[in-house]
Amino acid sequence: MSRIAQAFERAAAEKRPALITYLCAGDPDLASTPDLIVAIAEAGADVIELGVPFSDPTADGPVIQRASERALRAGATVSGVLDAVRAARARTSVPILLFGYYNPLAARGEAKVVREAKDAGADGFLVVDLPPEEAPPLRDHVVALGLDWVPLVAPTSTPARVARAAEVATSFVYVISVAGVTGAGHADLEVAAKRAADVRTATGRKVALGFGIKTADDARRAAPHVDGIVVGSALVTAIAEGGVASASQLVRSLRGALG
Amino acid sequence: MSTSLPGRFGPFGGRFVAETLIPALDELESAYASARADAAFEARRLELLARWVGRPTPLFFAENLSREVGARVWLKREDLCHTGAHKVNNTVGQVLLAKRMGKPRVIAETGAGQHGVATATACALLGLKCEVFMGAEDVRRQSPNVQRMELLGAKVIPVTSGSATLKDAMNEAMRDWVTNVATTYYCVGSVAGPHPYPSIVRDFQRVIGDEARAQLLTDENVLPDAVVAAVGGGSNAMGIFAAFVDDSSVKLIGVEAAGHGVASGKHAATLTAGKPGVLHGMRTYVLQDEDGQIVEAHSISAGLDYPGVGPEHAWLRDTGRAQYVSVDDEEALAGFQLLARTEGILPALESSHAIAALHGVAKQLCKDARILVSLSGRGDKDLNTVRDALAARTAH
Ligand SMILES: Cc1ncc(COP(=O)(O)O)c(C=O)c1O
């Protein structure tokens, strides 16, 4: 069983959803990324989604866009991100899911970047601009090396597309709470969480809900219906405003809300 | 409607977008197919092209320019279209489609502002709400077009992220579309973006090539030896090329913007100096660094200032069916002046690139070869830019 699947099992055994937190590698700089990963894991995150910065993040709202810009300005590269994963892996066993866009991965070479990610200690890939139709050949490399491939399901996804996403998933399916970009705050989380639960019923897959979950209260409302919740923009904001201390505090409060 | 590998041109094209948009692209694909099969839709579109856009546009034999260039040059006068550029051919089609699909709101991205103006114009006519994303840098460079859009009732939204130019406007339009996909039609301005946009825009622009081909055959009873057009995203080039792709005797030549020169790194010559990659939902040639980050494009012409290019052009390039050359800012200015002086036409800076390439194209061909040029737009929008650039040149 993959480290990500194990994290979901562990959370389930504790009768709570897994807490998945996003941070952008290289924001504010690559040197601090391993420390942030370790601190966030210690504060209670079950899975770390590590953003690989891209110049044109069309699926992201302003908070993560700006984090990406800061990271690139501070010199983040794909190989630098992988070095940060390696450095973090020496200090924590928290699963690390690489989250990003296709072009920087393709530019490095699909086989090469997947092999490097595995060697560095990463656990999987979520590539926002690779829907199931376009996912091969990157996904083929990911699966061949035993890493996880995490697809997205949107509010607009038809039942056939939900099934397709479940087919390509290896551990969990990421359900987006709202048609929109990351950080959007207008979702009715209970409705979204129930929809995620329907996806779970229809597909037999574990589901995590993300986009727009910001506070402990949001987390508490979504929790009863899902296997995982994802918090991104709120954590990126906390890091920007108060570094490791604020990030840890936010993660502790989210984790507290999940029980 | 969609297949497992939709909308490919060889290895290029595709749908590299967030899952949220895939159902919207499926919906668009089938709505487009049914509209094109609907005689009433086509009749309305053709009527608007004829009576509102002003088609067919003339094919003009440029006698004085021909003498200078050493070839026989015909200009396809897209500059005489309503709103002053070929862009309106596409927006008439797409905004009619938006209306048919029952979408009350249309969004668009624009670089030079021509596509924004054309979208705002079509929306005004057809009664749809229009919002246009435009890089803050382009808002500055193309202020007359911003005023036109606002007078037409559109809202112009300046985009400050990234390089604040066309690619960032397109990013922002995609973000808006993801967020408002149920009520909003995204009117893409070139043969770019995820499938089916490159095909839809090519089909709507194909009128340029179909008319020019028929006009030349009527006037001269021959096909041209070469067809030349400027390439930003590549809609006017694809529109004129499409009618000649199967005529193997006709050379197809696309002209990219070399900005300060391809060697300077400050250019928009994607097919000349880019590498295959993925941007804005399509696999195509892209200006990027070794790490796959998109590099800012540079051109004196805002409409060519784009680090990607339509995927069909990428395929025409790789198969050798079309050839792509580049022209720098200085040469484009000279092209602008050349056409103004010889034919009494102020071309758009985009089209000036095509004019500037003619000497080189003529040299490739035999003497008195027949060259057809897409004159994609008129230069009114560029007067400030041209004046400043010429003043800076004399100040040196
Ligand atoms: C007059 C004119 N020509 C050409 C272009 C380039 O676009 P494309 O290559 O997509 O036709 C533009 C874009 O704004 C334009 O305004």
XYZ file of C-alpha atoms and ligand atoms in Angstrom:
671
model
C 0.000 0.000 0.000
C 1.292 3.461 -0.894
C 2.208 5.951 1.789
C -0.762 8.104 0.693
C -3.189 5.156 0.960
C -1.749 4.310 4.370
C -2.342 7.880 5.547
C -6.014 7.585 4.528
C -6.285 4.232 6.335
C -4.747 5.650 9.470
C -7.126 8.612 9.484
C -10.088 6.290 8.852
C -9.026 4.142 11.804
C -9.210 7.307 13.883
C -12.687 7.950 12.438
C -11.790 11.252 10.810
C -10.915 12.452 7.344
C -7.279 12.853 6.389
C -5.918 16.397 6.443
C -4.181 17.287 3.195
C -2.401 20.621 3.068
C -0.988 22.502 0.108
C 2.086 24.641 0.085
C 3.992 26.044 -2.855
C 7.561 24.767 -3.012
C 10.050 27.614 -3.094
C 7.739 30.144 -1.413
C 9.333 32.203 0.042
C 12.449 30.256 -1.017
C 13.519 26.656 -1.537
C 15.722 26.639 1.556
C 12.703 26.969 3.860
C 10.520 24.395 2.075
C 11.830 21.273 3.938
C 11.384 23.009 7.307
C 7.816 23.949 6.400
C 7.003 20.401 5.276
C 8.373 18.935 8.500
C 6.630 21.498 10.713
C 3.281 21.092 8.937
C 3.530 17.306 9.199
C 4.335 17.582 12.909
C 1.374 19.909 13.383
C -0.924 17.185 12.079
C -1.116 17.174 8.285
C -1.565 13.613 6.989
C -0.528 14.352 3.402
C 1.483 17.265 1.998
C 0.504 18.562 -1.407
C 3.640 20.257 -2.650
C 3.094 22.783 -5.431
C 5.585 22.813 -8.275
C 5.562 26.475 -9.339
C 4.572 27.379 -12.902
C 4.616 30.720 -14.693
C 1.038 30.360 -15.964
C -1.088 28.701 -13.266
C -4.507 28.971 -14.923
C -6.295 26.819 -12.346
C -5.171 28.952 -9.418
C -6.640 32.012 -7.756
C -4.595 35.052 -6.748
C -3.148 33.621 -3.514
C -1.464 30.624 -5.126
C -0.631 32.588 -8.286
C 1.352 35.024 -6.206
C 3.048 32.228 -4.257
C 4.108 30.719 -7.565
C 5.451 34.075 -8.765
C 7.407 34.540 -5.508
C 8.875 31.061 -5.776
C 9.971 31.527 -9.381
C 11.435 34.931 -8.608
C 13.387 33.340 -5.751
C 14.827 30.823 -8.228
C 12.663 27.720 -7.776
C 13.206 25.046 -10.444
C 11.828 21.522 -10.792
C 15.147 20.042 -9.740
C 15.271 22.433 -6.768
C 11.783 21.297 -5.743
C 12.911 17.659 -5.920
C 15.952 18.495 -3.777
C 13.601 20.005 -1.211
C 11.532 16.808 -1.238
C 14.707 14.782 -0.647
C 15.748 17.024 2.239
C 12.291 16.783 3.818
C 12.148 13.022 3.305
C 15.299 12.608 5.401
C 13.362 14.084 8.312
C 9.730 12.950 7.937
C 7.707 10.079 6.569
C 4.698 12.269 5.663
C 3.432 11.432 2.159
C 4.258 14.109 -0.403
C 1.994 14.593 -3.414
C 3.454 16.786 -6.153
C 0.795 19.189 -7.427
C 1.232 21.337 -10.491
C 1.028 21.861 -14.217
C 2.223 19.710 -17.050
C 4.724 21.867 -18.916
C 7.542 22.049 -16.331
C 7.301 18.265 -15.891
C 7.219 17.602 -19.628
C 10.172 19.936 -20.190
C 12.258 17.824 -17.827
C 11.195 14.631 -19.578
C 8.317 12.490 -18.362
C 10.220 9.302 -17.574
C 13.074 11.243 -16.022
C 11.023 13.486 -13.757
C 8.943 10.587 -12.417
C 12.064 8.538 -11.671
C 13.680 11.551 -9.966
C 10.537 12.214 -7.943
C 10.480 8.633 -6.720
C 14.176 8.708 -5.863
C 13.673 11.956 -3.938
C 10.913 10.329 -1.875
C 7.780 11.834 -3.424
C 4.641 9.695 -3.376
C 2.490 10.828 -6.257
C 1.397 13.373 -8.818
C -1.660 15.561 -9.291
C -1.398 17.537 -12.527
C -4.285 19.965 -12.879
C -4.122 20.391 -16.629
C -3.985 16.662 -17.420
C -7.556 15.362 -17.546
C -7.836 11.568 -18.023
C -7.689 11.907 -21.839
C -4.306 13.619 -21.738
C -2.878 11.896 -18.671
C -0.925 9.201 -20.480
C 2.023 9.007 -20.942
C 2.944 10.826 -17.709
C 0.492 8.719 -15.721
C 1.901 5.522 -17.221
C 5.336 6.358 -15.842
C 3.874 7.301 -12.469
C 1.911 4.080 -12.144
C 4.759 1.928 -13.454
C 6.971 3.148 -10.611
C 4.285 2.525 -8.012
C 3.576 6.175 -7.304
C 0.041 7.503 -6.961
C -1.920 9.331 -9.659
C -4.617 11.612 -8.295
C -7.352 12.809 -10.704
C -9.793 15.656 -10.184
C -13.571 15.506 -10.286
C -15.375 18.816 -10.839
C -18.932 19.953 -10.143
C -19.371 19.884 -13.923
C -18.147 16.291 -14.337
C -20.785 13.970 -15.777
C -21.291 10.503 -14.259
C -19.270 9.040 -17.128
C -16.404 11.392 -16.345
C -16.568 10.632 -12.646
C -16.225 6.950 -13.516
C -13.312 7.747 -15.808
C -11.541 9.665 -13.040
C -12.044 6.790 -10.629
C -10.532 4.429 -13.204
C -7.297 6.394 -13.462
C -7.018 7.045 -9.710
C -4.672 4.831 -7.744
C -5.443 5.992 -4.215
C -8.034 8.747 -3.881
C -10.092 11.048 -6.098
C -9.828 14.788 -5.508
C -13.289 16.348 -5.654
C -13.370 20.090 -6.342
C -15.987 21.835 -4.215
C -16.782 24.540 -6.707
C -16.409 25.323 -10.399
C -13.587 27.785 -10.132
C -9.970 28.306 -9.227
C -8.134 27.530 -6.014
C -8.954 29.806 -3.120
C -12.495 30.533 -4.311
C -14.631 31.017 -1.224
C -18.189 30.726 -2.460
C -18.811 26.992 -2.175
C -21.602 25.612 -0.022
C -19.305 23.123 1.656
C -22.002 20.852 2.940
C -23.521 20.487 -0.509
C -20.071 19.950 -1.976
C -19.169 17.384 0.666
C -22.375 15.461 0.010
C -21.546 15.451 -3.666
C -18.117 14.069 -2.797
C -19.832 11.353 -0.782
C -21.916 10.510 -3.867
C -18.716 10.196 -5.868
C -17.420 7.790 -3.237
C -20.605 5.722 -3.397
C -20.611 5.667 -7.185
C -16.982 4.729 -7.569
C -15.935 2.935 -4.403
C -12.947 5.250 -4.209
C -11.752 7.356 -1.323
C -12.565 11.029 -1.875
C -10.944 14.205 -0.676
C -12.666 17.570 -0.968
C -10.757 20.736 -1.811
C -10.970 24.342 -3.082
C -12.369 26.915 -0.711
C -11.822 25.162 2.629
C -10.123 27.754 4.789
C -11.038 27.511 8.459
C -11.494 24.924 11.187
C -15.209 25.560 10.903
C -15.186 24.809 7.147
C -13.273 21.610 7.875
C -15.724 20.572 10.565
C -18.690 21.025 8.232
C -17.191 19.002 5.402
C -15.679 16.268 7.574
C -18.598 13.856 8.099
C -19.008 13.199 4.367
C -15.486 12.718 3.040
C -12.256 10.744 3.461
C -10.038 13.778 3.229
C -10.100 17.542 3.117
C -7.614 19.770 1.343
C -6.557 23.217 2.523
C -4.402 25.290 0.195
C -4.768 29.044 -0.135
C -5.399 29.561 3.596
C -2.134 27.823 4.437
C -0.233 29.726 1.744
C -1.559 32.949 3.263
C -0.553 31.838 6.754
C 2.976 31.050 5.550
C 3.241 34.431 3.827
C 2.021 36.266 6.905
C 3.690 34.395 9.737
C 6.007 31.694 8.398
C 6.386 28.325 10.117
C 4.693 29.428 13.341
C 1.469 30.595 11.662
C 1.422 27.612 9.343
C 1.752 25.167 12.260
C -0.926 26.947 14.196
C -3.405 26.803 11.304
C -2.696 23.113 10.703
C -3.148 22.315 14.397
C -6.503 24.060 14.469
C -7.673 22.292 11.283
C -6.554 18.956 12.634
C -8.286 19.697 15.927
C -11.519 20.333 14.080
C -11.322 16.936 12.398
C -11.023 15.093 15.709
C -18.882 13.862 -28.971
C -15.292 13.816 -27.779
C -12.959 10.978 -28.611
C -10.068 9.711 -26.554
C -7.666 12.019 -28.366
C -9.776 14.963 -29.496
C -8.669 17.660 -31.833
C -5.136 16.675 -32.750
C -2.978 18.083 -35.495
C -0.374 15.336 -35.484
C 0.997 15.456 -31.928
C -0.289 19.028 -31.390
C -3.554 20.384 -30.042
C -5.533 18.487 -27.422
C -7.262 19.598 -24.233
C -4.803 20.327 -21.474
C -7.239 22.046 -19.140
C -8.763 21.644 -15.697
C -11.376 18.907 -15.473
C -14.062 21.549 -14.829
C -13.757 22.765 -18.420
C -13.865 19.422 -20.204
C -17.679 19.127 -20.122
C -17.915 22.742 -21.359
C -15.588 21.926 -24.254
C -17.701 18.855 -25.074
C -20.815 21.041 -25.007
C -19.141 23.604 -27.263
C -18.010 20.928 -29.687
C -21.486 19.530 -30.151
C -23.177 22.947 -30.206
C -20.769 24.023 -32.938
C -21.389 20.898 -34.993
C -25.152 21.352 -34.785
C -24.963 25.082 -35.562
C -22.861 24.489 -38.663
C -25.342 21.891 -39.836
C -28.244 24.297 -39.295
C -29.098 26.186 -42.477
C -30.709 29.039 -40.543
C -27.571 29.590 -38.435
C -25.337 29.582 -41.485
C -27.650 31.905 -43.399
C -27.631 34.402 -40.536
C -23.853 34.200 -40.198
C -23.286 34.713 -43.916
C -25.776 37.577 -44.009
C -23.929 39.345 -41.188
C -20.595 38.736 -42.899
C -21.959 40.303 -46.092
C -24.002 43.224 -44.827
C -22.424 44.068 -41.483
C -18.773 43.027 -41.761
C -18.586 44.070 -45.417
C -17.601 40.839 -47.126
C -16.314 39.890 -49.532
C -13.353 42.135 -48.898
C -11.552 43.258 -52.065
C -8.524 41.569 -53.512
C -6.238 44.411 -54.545
C -3.367 44.120 -56.991
C -0.647 46.281 -55.412
C 1.113 47.521 -58.500
C 3.531 49.967 -56.876
C 4.455 47.579 -54.107
C 4.938 44.845 -56.695
C 7.504 46.980 -58.489
C 9.450 47.532 -55.245
C 9.336 43.905 -54.220
C 10.057 42.315 -57.583
C 7.008 40.079 -57.524
C 3.316 40.456 -58.343
C 1.602 41.138 -55.046
C -2.113 40.917 -54.261
C -3.457 42.175 -50.942
C -6.485 40.530 -49.367
C -8.034 43.570 -47.756
C -9.110 42.359 -44.293
C -8.260 45.886 -43.131
C -11.547 46.903 -44.779
C -13.608 44.659 -42.518
C -15.903 46.366 -40.011
C -13.754 47.151 -36.921
C -10.612 47.175 -39.037
C -9.260 43.645 -38.888
C -9.995 40.044 -39.755
C -10.847 39.318 -36.109
C -14.527 40.145 -36.656
C -15.002 37.180 -39.041
C -14.483 34.933 -36.054
C -16.408 36.880 -33.442
C -19.545 37.073 -35.596
C -19.531 33.286 -35.742
C -18.692 32.680 -32.105
C -21.048 35.280 -30.643
C -23.883 33.881 -32.771
C -22.945 30.492 -31.343
C -22.951 31.872 -27.787
C -26.435 33.224 -28.366
C -27.622 29.923 -29.790
C -26.182 28.142 -26.742
C -28.160 30.461 -24.472
C -25.127 31.961 -22.754
C -25.919 35.525 -21.676
C -22.313 36.558 -21.023
C -19.326 36.517 -23.356
C -15.713 36.904 -22.249
C -12.658 37.372 -24.415
C -8.954 38.014 -24.113
C -7.219 40.551 -26.274
C -3.683 41.679 -27.048
C -3.773 44.436 -29.646
C -7.365 45.062 -28.687
C -8.669 44.091 -32.140
C -10.213 40.848 -30.950
C -11.664 42.643 -27.933
C -13.195 45.313 -30.146
C -14.524 42.683 -32.538
C -16.077 40.717 -29.667
C -17.565 43.841 -28.086
C -18.966 44.852 -31.469
C -20.626 41.495 -32.111
C -22.001 41.417 -28.556
C -23.460 44.899 -28.980
C -25.202 43.806 -32.164
C -26.524 40.560 -30.733
C -27.367 41.867 -27.276
C -24.966 39.885 -25.095
C -22.986 41.108 -22.109
C -19.274 41.369 -22.876
C -16.172 41.489 -20.669
C -12.670 41.625 -22.098
C -9.439 40.714 -20.329
C -6.463 42.726 -21.492
C -2.916 42.880 -20.178
C -2.291 46.137 -18.315
C 0.681 46.744 -20.588
C -1.540 46.395 -23.664
C -4.204 48.641 -22.115
C -1.501 51.301 -22.147
C -0.188 50.530 -25.636
C -3.585 50.226 -27.283
C -5.661 52.872 -25.532
C -7.802 53.782 -28.577
C -9.087 50.220 -28.661
C -9.853 50.312 -24.931
C -11.995 53.379 -25.550
C -13.743 51.680 -28.449
C -14.603 48.616 -26.363
C -15.988 50.768 -23.581
C -18.094 52.819 -25.988
C -19.458 49.546 -27.353
C -20.677 48.702 -23.883
C -18.013 46.158 -22.949
C -16.118 46.070 -19.692
C -12.335 45.990 -20.053
C -10.529 44.229 -17.221
C -6.803 45.043 -16.989
C -4.646 42.035 -16.056
C -1.532 42.723 -13.994
C -0.272 39.194 -13.324
C 2.793 37.766 -15.090
C 3.991 39.912 -17.964
C 0.661 41.800 -18.149
C 0.264 40.980 -21.850
C -1.797 38.675 -24.033
C -0.796 35.364 -22.441
C -1.792 36.643 -19.009
C -5.076 37.976 -20.371
C -5.716 34.486 -21.723
C -4.849 32.937 -18.325
C -7.328 35.276 -16.665
C -10.044 34.538 -19.220
C -9.578 30.804 -18.556
C -9.861 31.420 -14.794
C -13.038 33.402 -15.302
C -14.453 30.734 -17.595
C -13.773 27.960 -15.047
C -15.601 30.033 -12.454
C -18.610 31.072 -14.561
C -18.775 28.207 -16.996
C -22.530 27.679 -16.706
C -23.477 31.163 -17.925
C -20.438 32.284 -19.874
C -19.184 31.758 -23.395
C -15.423 32.158 -23.850
C -14.784 33.708 -27.265
C -11.178 32.757 -28.077
C -9.471 35.189 -30.434
C -7.082 33.039 -32.391
C -6.581 29.469 -33.578
C -5.332 28.684 -30.086
C -6.554 27.106 -26.865
C -8.009 23.665 -26.185
C -9.917 21.696 -28.806
C -12.333 22.610 -30.413
C -11.253 26.286 -30.473
C -8.400 25.980 -32.998
C -10.769 24.285 -35.450
C -13.705 26.626 -34.814
C -11.612 29.759 -35.312
C -9.931 28.341 -38.423
C -13.325 27.473 -39.911
C -14.685 30.973 -39.224
C -11.549 32.608 -40.669
C -11.371 30.336 -43.685
C -13.556 32.836 -45.507
C -10.381 34.912 -46.068
C -8.699 32.169 -48.057
C -11.831 30.924 -49.819
C -12.639 34.404 -51.094
C -9.076 35.248 -52.067
C -8.650 31.974 -53.936
C -11.871 32.504 -55.904
C -11.050 36.166 -56.575
C -7.594 35.390 -57.905
C -8.936 32.580 -60.055
C -11.596 34.917 -61.470
C -9.189 37.801 -62.125
C -6.090 35.887 -63.242
C -7.229 32.320 -63.739
C -4.263 31.094 -61.690
C -3.355 30.200 -58.149
C -0.685 32.218 -56.346
C 2.866 30.896 -56.036
C 2.944 31.879 -52.390
C 0.554 32.982 -49.649
C 2.009 35.191 -46.906
C 0.464 36.146 -43.563
C 1.553 37.377 -40.150
C 1.327 34.885 -37.288
C 0.517 35.794 -33.706
C -1.795 33.056 -32.514
C -2.187 32.441 -36.209
C -5.860 33.008 -37.025
C -5.503 35.186 -40.083
C -2.701 32.984 -41.412
C -4.713 29.798 -40.795
C -7.771 31.458 -42.345
C -5.981 32.213 -45.587
C -3.803 29.038 -45.597
C -6.772 26.714 -45.087
C -8.047 27.322 -48.611
C -4.648 26.480 -50.152
C -3.355 23.608 -48.006
C -4.333 21.067 -50.664
C -2.799 23.083 -53.516
C 0.682 21.626 -53.378
C 2.086 24.217 -55.808
C 1.267 27.055 -53.401
C 3.926 27.896 -50.826
C 2.482 28.870 -47.443
C 4.624 31.354 -45.538
C 3.873 32.541 -42.014
C 5.638 35.606 -40.640
C 6.432 35.779 -36.931
C 7.591 38.765 -34.917
C 11.326 38.762 -34.217
C 11.014 41.763 -31.870
C 14.529 42.974 -31.045
C 15.890 40.010 -33.027
C 15.643 36.261 -32.421
C 19.228 36.199 -31.094
C 18.347 38.839 -28.452
C 15.862 36.507 -26.772
C 13.335 39.356 -26.898
C 10.972 38.210 -29.621
C 7.717 36.388 -30.332
C 9.077 33.961 -32.942
C 7.550 30.844 -31.428
C 7.835 28.511 -34.408
C 11.330 29.743 -35.196
C 12.811 29.607 -31.701
C 10.307 27.856 -29.413
C 10.021 24.214 -28.374
C 7.013 21.895 -28.187
C 5.212 22.265 -24.865
C 1.807 22.880 -23.335
C 0.222 26.270 -22.764
C -3.387 27.479 -22.679
C -4.820 24.029 -23.065
C -2.901 23.023 -26.194
C 0.287 21.191 -27.084
C 2.149 23.397 -29.517
C 5.383 25.299 -29.957
C 5.952 27.549 -26.951
C 8.597 30.051 -25.886
C 9.936 28.550 -22.678
C 13.080 28.235 -20.622
C 14.855 24.950 -19.841
C 12.632 24.466 -16.803
C 9.415 24.656 -18.820
C 8.472 28.112 -17.563
C 6.834 30.263 -20.219
C 9.008 33.121 -21.392
C 7.613 36.559 -22.078
C 7.256 37.419 -25.743
C 8.317 40.767 -27.205
C 7.096 42.567 -30.280
C 6.360 46.131 -31.273
C 3.039 44.681 -32.358
C 0.784 43.770 -29.443
C -1.186 41.347 -31.602
C 1.865 39.198 -32.309
C 3.217 39.372 -28.759
C 2.312 35.809 -27.746
C 4.642 32.988 -26.600
C 2.460 30.260 -28.102
C 0.942 29.621 -31.523
C -2.017 27.691 -32.878
C -1.386 23.919 -32.891
C -2.261 23.520 -36.555
C 0.620 25.837 -37.434
C 2.935 23.662 -35.324
C 1.869 20.708 -37.439
C 2.167 22.602 -40.756
C 5.674 23.555 -39.679
C 6.774 20.065 -38.659
C 5.368 18.470 -41.804
C 7.032 21.130 -43.942
C 3.740 22.154 -45.558
C 4.222 25.726 -44.383
C 7.365 27.710 -43.805
C 7.766 30.249 -41.008
C 10.075 33.238 -41.186
C 10.523 36.149 -38.816
C 10.724 39.908 -39.145
C 12.018 42.234 -36.433
C 10.516 45.486 -35.124
C 12.623 47.716 -37.368
C 11.784 45.725 -40.471
C 8.091 45.819 -39.536
C 8.236 49.609 -39.249
C 9.850 49.722 -42.670
C 7.040 47.485 -43.942
C 4.495 49.884 -42.490
C 6.149 52.832 -44.256
C 6.557 50.909 -47.485
C 2.867 50.122 -47.828
C 1.842 53.620 -46.761
C 4.122 55.198 -49.381
C 3.489 52.811 -52.272
C -0.223 52.066 -51.962
C -1.710 54.680 -49.659
C -2.604 52.088 -47.036
C -1.584 52.295 -43.371
C -1.368 48.646 -42.314
C -1.653 47.299 -38.787
C 1.781 46.599 -37.301
C 0.864 42.896 -37.386
C 0.253 43.065 -41.130
C 3.386 45.218 -41.548
C 5.361 42.108 -40.634
C 3.872 40.305 -43.625
C 4.672 43.249 -45.905
C 8.229 43.405 -44.585
C 8.770 39.723 -45.379
C 7.932 40.181 -49.057
C 11.433 41.033 -50.265
C 12.744 37.807 -48.777
C 9.823 35.749 -50.053
C 10.196 37.190 -53.559
C 13.877 36.176 -53.578
C 12.879 32.540 -52.943
C 10.581 32.557 -55.960
C 11.110 33.049 -59.679
C 10.866 36.560 -61.146
C 7.359 38.036 -61.258
C 5.998 35.288 -59.031
C 2.457 35.795 -57.770
C 2.247 36.461 -54.029
C -1.001 36.709 -52.098
C -0.760 38.591 -48.779
C -3.320 38.721 -46.020
C -3.514 42.354 -45.006
C -5.053 41.417 -41.675
C -5.844 44.884 -40.363
C -5.504 48.618 -40.629
C -2.978 50.714 -38.760
C -5.125 53.324 -37.013
C -4.719 51.595 -33.656
C -0.929 51.688 -34.046
C -0.406 55.340 -34.931
C 0.974 56.258 -31.483
C 3.317 53.277 -31.438
C 4.587 53.988 -34.943
C 5.027 57.696 -34.275
C 6.980 57.042 -31.053
C 9.147 54.379 -32.667
C 9.978 56.593 -35.647
C 10.739 59.538 -33.334
C 13.047 57.374 -31.215
C 14.814 56.256 -34.373
C 15.513 59.792 -35.621
C 16.636 60.813 -32.106
C 19.445 58.233 -32.254
C -4.523 43.189 -37.479
C -4.067 41.925 -36.823
N -3.398 41.031 -37.534
C -2.937 39.905 -36.987
C -3.114 39.622 -35.660
C -2.491 38.386 -35.141
O -3.374 37.423 -34.749
P -3.526 36.041 -35.515
O -2.154 35.556 -35.835
O -4.206 35.168 -34.531
O -4.342 36.318 -36.683
C -3.850 40.519 -34.855
C -4.101 40.260 -33.435
O -4.611 41.064 -32.701
C -4.328 41.698 -35.456
O -5.017 42.612 -34.755
